[in-house]
XYZ file of C-alpha atoms in Angstrom:
723
model
C 36.606 22.266 -1.230
C 35.714 18.599 -1.114
C 32.888 17.492 -3.443
C 29.577 16.482 -1.848
C 28.971 12.736 -1.666
C 26.375 11.084 -3.854
C 23.466 10.225 -1.494
C 23.455 6.487 -2.300
C 25.958 3.930 -1.013
C 26.509 0.286 -2.005
C 23.632 -1.820 -0.695
C 23.952 -4.364 2.080
C 23.763 -7.848 0.604
C 23.196 -9.755 3.854
C 20.964 -12.811 3.541
C 17.401 -13.032 4.875
C 14.722 -15.720 4.999
C 12.869 -14.463 1.910
C 15.993 -14.959 -0.240
C 15.788 -18.714 0.226
C 12.240 -18.700 -1.135
C 12.623 -16.377 -4.125
C 16.112 -17.536 -5.137
C 15.912 -21.161 -3.993
C 16.769 -22.808 -7.325
C 19.785 -20.541 -7.898
C 21.008 -21.042 -4.350
C 20.776 -24.834 -4.629
C 23.056 -24.816 -7.668
C 25.710 -23.088 -5.555
C 25.534 -25.832 -2.920
C 25.897 -28.543 -5.569
C 28.934 -26.734 -7.000
C 30.759 -26.203 -3.689
C 29.869 -29.381 -1.753
C 31.363 -32.447 -3.498
C 28.970 -35.312 -4.369
C 25.899 -33.583 -2.841
C 22.627 -34.717 -4.437
C 19.965 -32.689 -2.613
C 19.589 -29.465 -0.630
C 16.752 -28.412 1.660
C 16.308 -25.107 3.465
C 14.946 -25.693 6.968
C 13.559 -23.181 9.455
C 14.768 -24.314 12.864
C 13.222 -22.792 16.037
C 15.939 -21.119 18.085
C 14.873 -23.011 21.179
C 12.412 -25.688 22.286
C 11.125 -26.919 25.650
C 13.279 -29.738 27.015
C 10.418 -32.246 26.662
C 10.203 -31.607 22.902
C 13.991 -31.758 22.496
C 14.000 -35.270 23.944
C 11.514 -36.445 21.310
C 13.077 -34.874 18.206
C 14.960 -36.884 15.596
C 18.798 -37.020 15.666
C 19.219 -35.030 12.434
C 17.072 -32.229 13.865
C 19.227 -32.129 16.986
C 22.312 -31.643 14.795
C 20.552 -28.963 12.726
C 19.502 -27.136 15.898
C 23.053 -27.310 17.234
C 24.300 -25.750 13.982
C 21.650 -23.027 14.291
C 22.537 -22.241 17.907
C 26.328 -22.212 17.454
C 26.407 -20.657 13.985
C 28.856 -23.372 12.893
C 28.396 -26.035 10.178
C 27.820 -29.579 11.437
C 27.919 -33.042 9.878
C 25.590 -35.955 10.526
C 26.017 -39.562 9.425
C 25.489 -41.102 7.031
C 25.451 -38.392 4.334
C 24.332 -34.936 5.543
C 25.875 -31.538 6.257
C 24.116 -28.616 7.966
C 25.088 -24.995 7.251
C 23.451 -22.162 9.271
C 22.673 -19.367 6.800
C 20.609 -16.585 8.397
C 18.339 -15.919 11.340
C 15.067 -14.200 12.154
C 13.448 -13.290 15.454
C 12.936 -16.825 16.786
C 14.112 -19.008 13.905
C 17.321 -19.816 12.058
C 17.460 -21.021 8.467
C 19.746 -24.022 8.079
C 20.719 -25.564 4.741
C 20.629 -29.364 4.831
C 22.935 -30.819 2.156
C 22.340 -34.554 1.743
C 23.674 -37.320 -0.463
C 27.278 -36.458 0.420
C 29.712 -39.333 -0.100
C 30.538 -40.907 3.319
C 34.259 -40.645 2.516
C 33.910 -36.878 1.960
C 31.963 -36.632 5.204
C 34.617 -38.572 7.092
C 37.474 -36.378 5.853
C 35.581 -33.085 6.366
C 37.405 -31.155 9.096
C 35.933 -28.291 11.106
C 38.215 -25.896 9.227
C 36.992 -27.168 5.841
C 33.376 -26.893 6.988
C 33.917 -23.311 8.162
C 35.664 -22.332 4.903
C 32.931 -23.973 2.820
C 30.222 -22.266 4.849
C 31.875 -18.878 4.283
C 32.302 -19.575 0.562
C 28.631 -20.556 0.292
C 27.553 -17.382 2.076
C 29.723 -15.205 -0.172
C 28.394 -16.802 -3.362
C 24.773 -16.530 -2.237
C 25.260 -12.845 -1.434
C 26.669 -12.280 -4.925
C 23.601 -13.900 -6.471
C 21.280 -11.837 -4.304
C 23.176 -8.661 -5.179
C 22.350 -9.145 -8.861
C 18.644 -8.695 -8.061
C 18.822 -5.806 -5.582
C 17.727 -2.260 -6.251
C 20.866 -0.114 -5.750
C 19.010 2.676 -3.925
C 16.931 0.858 -1.306
C 18.616 -2.537 -1.085
C 15.238 -4.206 -1.756
C 14.556 -6.663 -4.558
C 14.344 -4.879 -7.888
C 11.975 -5.033 -10.818
C 14.023 -7.740 -12.564
C 13.051 -10.314 -9.904
C 9.468 -9.138 -9.465
C 7.906 -10.793 -12.528
C 9.716 -14.057 -11.854
C 8.412 -14.067 -8.272
C 4.845 -13.391 -9.454
C 5.011 -16.193 -12.025
C 6.209 -18.721 -9.438
C 3.634 -17.668 -6.825
C 0.619 -17.242 -9.119
C -0.627 -20.808 -8.650
C -1.108 -20.281 -4.915
C -4.571 -19.465 -3.701
C -5.157 -15.926 -2.478
C -2.036 -14.168 -3.724
C -2.292 -10.403 -3.361
C -0.189 -7.653 -4.890
C 0.001 -4.331 -3.046
C 1.644 -1.324 -4.716
C 2.734 1.536 -2.449
C 3.579 5.073 -3.559
C 5.006 7.399 -0.916
C 7.051 10.110 -2.641
C 6.300 13.688 -1.495
C 7.084 16.718 -3.683
C 10.789 17.626 -3.588
C 12.616 20.870 -4.249
C 15.988 19.435 -5.240
C 17.575 16.283 -6.612
C 19.095 15.503 -3.213
C 15.666 15.740 -1.555
C 14.324 12.985 -3.808
C 16.569 10.272 -2.416
C 15.852 10.574 1.296
C 12.073 9.800 1.154
C 12.722 6.749 -1.038
C 15.359 5.412 1.352
C 13.220 6.212 4.382
C 10.105 4.561 2.925
C 12.101 1.455 2.021
C 13.422 1.223 5.585
C 9.951 1.719 7.067
C 8.461 -0.964 4.821
C 11.206 -3.417 5.791
C 10.485 -2.710 9.449
C 6.717 -3.065 8.909
C 7.043 -6.304 6.904
C 7.245 -8.590 9.944
C 5.951 -11.652 8.091
C 8.766 -11.373 5.527
C 6.520 -11.066 2.480
C 8.591 -10.433 -0.690
C 9.186 -6.672 -0.879
C 10.311 -4.897 -4.073
C 11.231 -1.399 -5.213
C 9.969 -1.074 -8.781
C 11.436 2.410 -9.240
C 10.265 6.028 -8.844
C 9.316 5.424 -5.179
C 6.779 2.724 -6.117
C 7.110 -0.348 -3.893
C 5.427 -3.741 -4.213
C 4.573 -6.403 -1.635
C 3.473 -9.909 -2.608
C 1.118 -11.005 0.156
C 0.282 -14.703 0.391
C -1.551 -16.851 2.947
C -3.868 -13.934 3.657
C -7.617 -13.949 3.035
C -9.040 -11.254 0.766
C -11.248 -10.019 3.580
C -8.080 -8.973 5.432
C -6.490 -7.162 2.481
C -8.101 -3.794 3.229
C -7.024 -4.130 6.871
C -3.480 -4.843 5.701
C -3.441 -1.708 3.505
C -4.997 0.466 6.203
C -2.517 -0.777 8.797
C 0.387 -0.117 6.424
C -0.807 3.422 5.632
C -1.339 4.206 9.315
C 2.118 2.888 10.234
C 3.932 4.920 7.562
C 1.892 8.032 8.324
C 2.777 7.653 12.000
C 6.482 7.608 11.085
C 6.313 10.916 9.254
C 5.511 9.996 5.643
C 3.669 12.928 4.093
C 1.640 10.795 1.720
C 1.059 7.060 1.263
C -1.187 5.511 -1.392
C -1.849 1.796 -1.932
C -3.356 -0.025 -4.881
C -4.008 -3.751 -4.569
C -5.326 -6.690 -6.531
C -5.703 -10.415 -5.949
C -5.650 -13.716 -7.769
C -7.158 -16.951 -6.472
C -8.301 -20.297 -7.791
C -11.891 -19.055 -7.682
C -11.038 -16.130 -9.924
C -10.532 -18.476 -12.855
C -7.853 -16.566 -14.775
C -4.801 -17.843 -12.899
C -3.460 -19.528 -16.054
C -3.633 -16.256 -17.983
C -1.873 -14.378 -15.190
C 0.736 -17.153 -14.946
C 1.615 -16.560 -18.604
C 1.293 -12.762 -18.375
C 2.245 -11.614 -14.843
C 2.345 -8.042 -16.133
C -1.478 -8.099 -16.059
C -1.458 -8.402 -12.268
C 0.844 -5.388 -12.027
C -1.387 -3.417 -14.412
C -4.415 -4.112 -12.218
C -2.688 -2.927 -9.050
C -1.347 0.092 -10.944
C -4.852 1.105 -12.043
C -6.067 0.802 -8.443
C -3.111 2.925 -7.301
C -4.112 5.720 -9.698
C -7.580 5.792 -8.133
C -6.048 5.864 -4.644
C -3.877 8.833 -5.668
C -7.014 10.778 -6.628
C -8.630 10.040 -3.266
C -6.114 11.969 -1.178
C -2.648 11.886 0.413
C -3.415 8.747 2.447
C -5.674 6.305 0.625
C -5.979 2.841 -0.885
C -8.071 1.143 -3.541
C -8.803 -2.498 -4.365
C -8.976 -3.299 -8.080
C -11.868 -5.683 -7.474
C -14.114 -2.796 -6.414
C -13.343 -1.044 -9.714
C -14.202 -3.889 -12.086
C -16.926 -5.516 -9.982
C -18.958 -2.639 -8.522
C -21.945 -4.993 -8.378
C -20.169 -6.893 -5.578
C -20.088 -3.809 -3.363
C -22.695 -3.877 -0.568
C -23.747 -0.294 -1.431
C -23.484 -0.524 -5.211
C -25.382 1.982 -7.395
C -29.106 1.387 -7.886
C -30.418 0.805 -11.394
C -32.424 3.575 -13.035
C -35.193 1.145 -13.921
C -35.805 0.263 -10.259
C -35.834 3.940 -9.271
C -38.385 4.627 -12.014
C -40.609 1.724 -10.881
C -40.602 2.876 -7.250
C -41.274 6.488 -8.245
C -44.174 5.427 -10.479
C -45.802 3.280 -7.777
C -45.368 5.939 -5.077
C -46.542 8.885 -7.147
C -49.839 9.183 -5.266
C -48.337 8.620 -1.791
C -47.262 11.486 0.472
C -45.919 9.118 3.133
C -44.598 5.596 2.606
C -41.941 3.136 3.742
C -39.706 0.761 1.817
C -38.944 -2.679 3.256
C -36.082 -4.728 1.796
C -36.254 -8.457 2.607
C -33.147 -10.617 2.013
C -32.254 -14.174 2.963
C -29.810 -14.600 5.830
C -28.139 -17.677 4.335
C -29.152 -18.695 0.832
C -31.945 -17.621 -1.478
C -34.845 -20.070 -1.387
C -37.441 -20.877 -4.025
C -41.023 -19.921 -3.264
C -40.393 -17.129 -0.787
C -41.503 -14.517 -3.316
C -44.911 -16.209 -3.535
C -45.328 -16.102 0.235
C -44.161 -12.482 0.378
C -46.484 -11.519 -2.460
C -49.391 -13.157 -0.704
C -48.535 -11.413 2.545
C -48.165 -8.029 0.887
C -51.843 -7.951 -0.093
C -52.297 -4.474 -1.638
C -48.646 -3.514 -1.185
C -46.270 -3.431 -4.147
C -43.317 -5.875 -4.255
C -40.316 -5.536 -6.580
C -37.268 -7.813 -7.018
C -34.146 -5.983 -5.828
C -30.592 -7.371 -5.743
C -30.769 -10.668 -3.816
C -34.057 -9.817 -2.144
C -37.448 -8.181 -2.487
C -38.411 -4.522 -2.039
C -41.895 -3.897 -0.656
C -43.651 -0.507 -0.739
C -45.857 0.128 2.309
C -47.988 3.275 2.123
C -49.629 5.438 4.789
C -48.188 3.708 7.866
C -45.900 4.700 10.719
C -42.451 3.090 10.795
C -43.251 1.201 14.011
C -46.307 -0.297 12.303
C -44.220 -1.190 9.248
C -41.600 -2.818 11.468
C -44.242 -4.890 13.266
C -45.645 -6.003 9.901
C -42.145 -7.007 8.643
C -41.420 -8.983 11.830
C -44.742 -10.790 11.485
C -44.089 -11.545 7.808
C -40.690 -13.123 8.586
C -42.201 -15.207 11.383
C -44.980 -16.494 9.098
C -42.558 -17.458 6.314
C -40.183 -19.242 8.703
C -43.112 -21.013 10.360
C -44.523 -22.087 6.997
C -41.267 -23.068 5.267
C -38.885 -23.885 8.120
C -35.731 -22.331 9.589
C -33.886 -22.521 6.233
C -36.120 -19.696 5.010
C -34.624 -17.216 7.486
C -34.913 -13.582 6.349
C -33.943 -10.157 7.661
C -35.353 -6.776 6.679
C -34.221 -3.164 6.430
C -36.764 -0.326 6.518
C -36.527 3.301 5.389
C -39.240 5.947 5.392
C -40.293 8.745 3.048
C -40.214 11.702 3.307
C -36.622 11.868 4.552
C -35.125 15.367 4.791
C -33.143 16.144 1.650
C -33.337 12.562 0.346
C -34.424 11.483 -3.096
C -36.074 8.201 -4.020
C -32.714 6.606 -4.892
C -31.359 7.443 -1.438
C -34.484 6.099 0.265
C -33.981 2.803 -1.570
C -30.300 2.744 -0.637
C -31.190 3.421 2.989
C -32.931 0.032 3.133
C -29.591 -1.620 2.309
C -27.834 0.421 4.984
C -30.479 -0.681 7.471
C -29.861 -4.305 6.412
C -26.106 -3.913 6.991
C -27.030 -2.588 10.419
C -29.366 -5.574 10.970
C -26.510 -8.016 10.305
C -25.036 -7.074 13.700
C -28.103 -8.547 15.430
C -27.987 -11.925 13.685
C -30.593 -13.795 11.592
C -34.255 -12.706 11.428
C -33.447 -9.121 12.413
C -35.476 -6.094 11.365
C -33.945 -2.603 11.582
C -35.362 0.819 10.776
C -32.818 3.110 9.114
C -31.258 5.523 11.634
C -27.990 7.249 12.569
C -26.334 3.951 13.504
C -27.135 2.629 10.015
C -25.164 5.565 8.596
C -22.276 4.740 10.926
C -22.303 1.187 9.550
C -22.455 2.351 5.915
C -19.644 4.825 6.606
C -17.556 1.951 7.952
C -18.204 0.042 4.705
C -16.835 2.908 2.608
C -13.962 3.341 5.077
C -13.003 -0.323 4.657
C -12.992 0.155 0.869
C -10.616 3.121 1.177
C -13.237 5.614 -0.076
C -12.857 8.078 2.769
C -14.740 10.937 1.109
C -17.832 8.719 0.956
C -17.220 7.600 4.554
C -17.144 11.233 5.727
C -20.401 11.900 3.888
C -22.100 9.013 5.703
C -20.746 9.941 9.140
C -21.834 13.563 8.724
C -25.319 12.499 7.636
C -25.453 10.359 10.754
C -24.440 13.321 12.918
C -27.214 15.389 11.350
C -29.581 12.840 12.892
C -27.669 12.290 16.156
C -25.245 15.179 16.859
C -24.040 13.653 20.150
C -23.341 10.133 18.871
C -19.915 9.166 20.260
C -19.174 6.444 17.695
C -19.999 8.697 14.750
C -17.812 11.508 16.085
C -14.903 9.131 16.690
C -15.278 7.548 13.241
C -15.432 10.959 11.581
C -12.322 12.114 13.439
C -10.310 9.031 12.457
C -11.288 9.479 8.806
C -10.397 13.170 8.834
C -7.000 12.266 10.302
C -6.306 9.832 7.459
C -7.312 12.541 4.971
C -4.766 14.912 6.579
C -7.588 17.195 7.755
C -6.010 17.367 11.189
C -7.929 20.396 12.449
C -11.292 18.804 11.640
C -10.130 15.555 13.261
C -9.110 17.260 16.511
C -12.436 19.121 16.651
C -14.316 15.822 16.314
C -12.339 14.177 19.112
C -12.657 17.256 21.321
C -16.435 17.102 20.857
C -16.375 13.462 22.024
C -14.361 14.403 25.113
C -16.796 17.226 25.885
C -19.574 14.631 25.886
C -17.585 11.809 27.512
C -14.432 13.077 29.293
C -13.043 9.584 29.973
C -13.318 8.245 26.423
C -9.939 6.546 25.922
C -9.982 6.360 22.114
C -11.026 10.006 21.736
C -8.261 11.144 24.105
C -5.726 8.990 22.262
C -6.816 10.235 18.833
C -6.976 13.832 20.053
C -3.373 13.447 21.192
C -2.347 12.136 17.768
C -4.028 15.091 16.068
C -2.411 17.655 18.344
C 0.945 15.966 17.925
C 0.601 16.117 14.124
C 0.391 19.938 14.223
C 3.250 20.320 16.713
C 1.145 20.946 19.847
C 3.268 18.586 21.925
C 2.322 19.903 25.367
C -1.405 19.564 24.654
C -0.811 16.177 23.004
C 1.074 14.933 26.076
C -1.845 16.048 28.245
C -4.287 14.065 26.065
C -2.092 10.953 26.088
C -1.528 11.179 29.845
C -5.253 11.469 30.505
C -5.940 8.495 28.211
C -3.340 6.523 30.139
C -5.165 7.290 33.385
C -8.531 6.001 32.107
C -7.082 2.966 30.279
C -9.088 -0.247 30.705
C -6.950 -3.336 29.917
C -10.062 -5.496 29.489
C -11.200 -3.443 26.483
C -9.691 -5.032 23.352
C -9.644 -1.764 21.369
C -7.836 0.025 24.179
C -5.428 -2.879 24.683
C -4.522 -2.700 20.994
C -3.748 1.024 21.212
C -1.975 1.358 24.569
C 1.493 0.446 23.265
C 1.369 3.099 20.565
C -0.035 5.627 23.045
C 2.983 5.145 25.327
C 5.322 5.426 22.341
C 3.686 8.669 21.183
C 3.768 10.044 24.735
C 7.512 9.384 24.809
C 7.889 11.302 21.532
C 5.974 14.253 23.003
C 8.320 14.294 26.007
C 11.232 14.303 23.553
C 9.955 17.363 21.686
C 9.262 19.129 24.980
C 12.885 18.593 26.038
C 11.889 16.268 28.892
C 14.560 13.736 28.001
C 14.389 11.852 31.313
C 10.691 11.012 30.875
C 11.262 10.316 27.184
C 13.946 7.733 27.942
C 11.929 6.150 30.748
C 8.910 5.778 28.462
C 10.669 4.659 25.280
C 13.186 2.331 26.955
C 10.318 0.396 28.542
C 8.392 0.460 25.259
C 11.409 -0.789 23.291
C 11.995 -3.655 25.722
C 8.405 -4.859 25.255
C 8.761 -5.015 21.475
C 11.472 -7.702 21.505
C 13.705 -8.174 18.479
C 11.010 -7.124 16.016
C 11.685 -3.437 16.533
C 15.296 -3.513 17.635
C 16.072 -0.512 15.426
C 14.295 2.488 14.034
C 12.793 5.765 15.090
C 12.557 4.715 18.753
C 16.326 4.169 18.910
C 16.861 7.579 17.353
C 14.767 9.322 20.007
C 16.563 7.396 22.743
C 19.994 8.184 21.310
C 19.335 11.916 20.987
C 17.802 12.034 24.473
C 20.806 10.242 25.980
C 23.143 12.677 24.197
C 21.349 15.713 25.612
C 21.487 14.123 29.070
C 25.246 13.677 28.494
C 24.929 9.898 28.838
C 27.290 9.411 25.924
C 27.834 5.615 26.135
C 24.059 5.096 25.987
C 23.811 7.678 23.214
C 26.395 5.791 21.145
C 24.577 2.487 21.566
C 21.142 3.806 20.611
C 22.406 5.951 17.735
C 24.218 2.972 16.219
C 20.915 1.055 16.219
C 19.154 4.049 14.694
C 21.698 4.232 11.869
C 21.268 0.523 11.173
C 17.670 1.461 10.361
C 18.435 4.647 8.397
C 22.073 5.153 7.459
C 21.302 8.585 5.958
C 19.970 10.107 9.187
C 22.166 13.205 9.383
C 21.385 14.078 12.997
C 22.174 10.571 14.248
C 25.458 10.604 12.308
C 26.407 13.992 13.726
C 25.539 13.120 17.329
C 27.222 9.718 17.135
C 30.405 11.345 15.847
C 30.321 13.927 18.640
C 29.734 11.167 21.213
C 32.785 9.269 19.942
C 34.849 12.476 20.207
C 33.723 13.132 23.775
C 34.306 9.508 24.823
C 37.727 9.451 23.143
C 36.761 6.452 21.015
C 38.354 7.701 17.817
C 38.677 11.274 16.600
C 39.102 10.097 12.999
C 35.804 8.192 13.174
C 34.138 11.215 14.766
C 35.432 13.394 11.924
C 34.088 11.070 9.220
C 30.660 10.820 10.833
C 30.202 14.551 11.447
C 31.450 15.366 7.947
C 29.037 12.842 6.435
C 26.180 14.495 8.335
C 27.039 17.869 6.767
C 27.202 16.289 3.306
C 23.707 14.849 3.741
C 21.979 17.757 5.493
C 23.879 20.671 3.973
C 25.405 23.576 5.944
C 23.163 23.226 9.001
C 24.888 25.365 11.702
C 24.601 22.802 14.516
C 26.083 20.088 12.281
C 28.881 22.465 11.211
C 29.633 23.139 14.879
C 30.084 19.424 15.649
C 32.138 18.955 12.496
C 34.370 21.841 13.546
C 34.917 20.266 16.974
C 35.943 16.996 15.309
C 38.326 18.885 12.999
C 39.886 20.583 16.023
C 40.225 17.237 17.835
C 42.150 15.932 14.805
C 44.457 18.972 14.866
C 42.974 20.572 11.730
C 42.665 23.962 13.395
C 42.368 26.246 10.367
C 39.578 24.124 8.865
C 37.852 24.036 12.249
C 37.957 27.843 12.561
C 36.501 28.133 9.050
C 33.461 26.075 10.105
C 33.091 27.904 13.429
C 33.031 31.259 11.626
C 30.182 29.990 9.469
C 28.353 29.083 12.678
C 29.099 32.496 14.208
C 27.132 34.110 11.377
C 23.962 32.397 12.657
C 22.366 33.641 15.852
C 21.459 30.271 17.404
C 25.056 28.964 17.236
C 26.953 32.263 17.575
C 27.853 32.011 21.278
C 29.009 28.377 21.041
C 31.025 29.249 17.933
C 32.795 32.155 19.703
C 33.821 29.829 22.537
C 35.139 27.221 20.082
C 37.061 29.847 18.072
C 38.652 31.196 21.262
C 39.588 27.658 22.306
C 41.186 26.766 18.949
C 43.121 30.047 18.728
C 44.478 29.247 22.194
C 45.588 25.797 21.017
C 47.434 27.511 18.169
C 49.084 29.944 20.591
C 47.292 32.899 18.992
C 46.175 34.371 22.306
C 45.422 37.898 21.068
C 42.883 36.593 18.535
C 41.492 34.233 21.161
C 41.028 37.074 23.678
C 38.875 39.037 21.212
C 36.258 36.262 21.108
C 36.535 35.373 24.794
C 35.955 39.018 25.743
C 32.665 38.968 23.811
C 31.531 36.045 25.937
C 32.595 37.599 29.241
C 31.001 41.006 28.596
C 28.050 39.975 26.425
C 24.468 40.360 27.650
C 22.781 37.178 26.433
C 25.593 34.763 27.279
C 24.495 31.833 29.513
C 26.247 31.674 32.887
C 27.798 28.291 32.103
C 29.378 29.609 28.867
C 30.526 32.820 30.596
C 32.198 30.768 33.344
C 33.984 28.586 30.785
C 35.151 31.701 28.932
C 36.586 33.191 32.149
C 38.407 29.943 32.928
C 39.772 29.843 29.387
C 40.936 33.457 29.659
C 42.789 32.724 32.909
C 44.405 29.682 31.326
C 45.640 31.723 28.363
C 47.027 34.421 30.672
C 48.986 31.782 32.577
C 50.549 30.526 29.337
C 51.597 33.905 27.947
């Protein structure tokens, strides 16, 4: 018996744009060594095409560089430059400009010499890159990570995101596949070509630059959602940032390990939050920067002491809309009269006793108008109001509710006054959601629903959060409640479909997606951002329901709209398998090849591609290698054994084929197909008596499909004619 293959193959060392940033100095030394007399090398990103008007205005050297990019051939340009196309992206090609070349060398450089030099350069650069690649994923390894951090640390707003996505495994073989799959998914997700590393033990790192901190949580959330949507069973992110404002860039430049330690600490917190979560290190070390940071005990004690004699009171928190101004506290104090005023955070907390909230709101509005009238527009304030008693709330929560009301007020612009309500809890839940603290977000949304059980936004927000926490049943119930209240709510229908799909209810999920498609409004930005994924998920539902025609119609159109960005991946896999089951084998081969370019360890794609080659007569030896590789990866899966056996038979290895078919015959779902294959192979060997025993089972059996029975009868007649 042949030994099973080790589940890792040599990595692909093809060049990409990021290589010429991280390894630029090493690459330049290669150019100086292989191009005689060269004095300088630049790496240029050349657009693949330009409007004719712009082409007419570009400089001559750029025209030559573009010609090299378009033809893929090195070019020379007087007086001293050579242009070598190195690698391409979606709409750009990287061209190496080698200047300072001696004019005599340039004059004697033939097209053949240029082509040979270009190939030699490419080979040497790939060797250099290979020294820094992780052998499992083909991503940059840990040995290049610290160097990349040190070089990038002086840039403003550099972010490090660590990703952990390794589910529990039952065997050594099962540990490799998730790592390889996660690496492939991250490469596909990383459209902006940020440096991507595998640090080991299924921990990946992305160095994100040119991205504002405010967008970092959105980046992590988008990444988690994308990987979860592609079947990852858990994804956690920990992130940290360094900027010129932070003030410790020099320290991090000398000790880049500190940046990794920060992201690692944040990742540990994310791991405790659930299977899909993220955490920003800044929120751990600077909790005072959080909009809903804990309230000091001293302030709670002061408020409790001043309200001891009051059965009913309200708290009003005034804060400046722009910048804190001197003298406002004096005006507020004068306007408060008998009311108590306490400094709180960046504002002032006023205790108003024995008044209804509408009266308190009117007083706060009047106070802001008087201050702005007295001091000018620069003294613009807003206010948040909360009332006591509040069911089940303590003094600390009443104080915190004023901040939630202020966050709510920010949506209305300067000089706004808001009384704490269910919408305020929706806003505070969104704050926790953006920080990756989904348990706290759920708490806020549920408190909001206690106040407003039919609030559509709260129900949708709660459902989305439950989905990210893997509480799929709770998520579906939330979305179903929204649809009961508002049957044409696109986002609820879409999210309900995702939840049903996650638990394998593909028919119900397809119904939800189809209904959402019917009510889609292209003018709604939220709906426009979700429609592409909805159509993709609907295609997947059709696939699982066996409706391969609708699946291919949906996913082919979806794939065409994505352009080159998603030219490979899960979509190609679904299309390839669907084409195979429709017996469109040329299409199946094309799509499955693209799928394997994305994940070369996809056993089903390997098996089906091999069987397609066998059926099309495009190489029985290739079909045998592919189907055998699928069995090595997936183990003795009966369907894979059946295809392997067919490839063995096509190569004339009849005894080995029969051995595999007998293994399939021991399993109910492949028994009938295996009997037919055994009868066929025995016939090819001229062993008609053994063949007849299996063919008779197919002709007289009860549960044999008509198509198989007919083939068995034809085979029996053929054998009789040969005897």
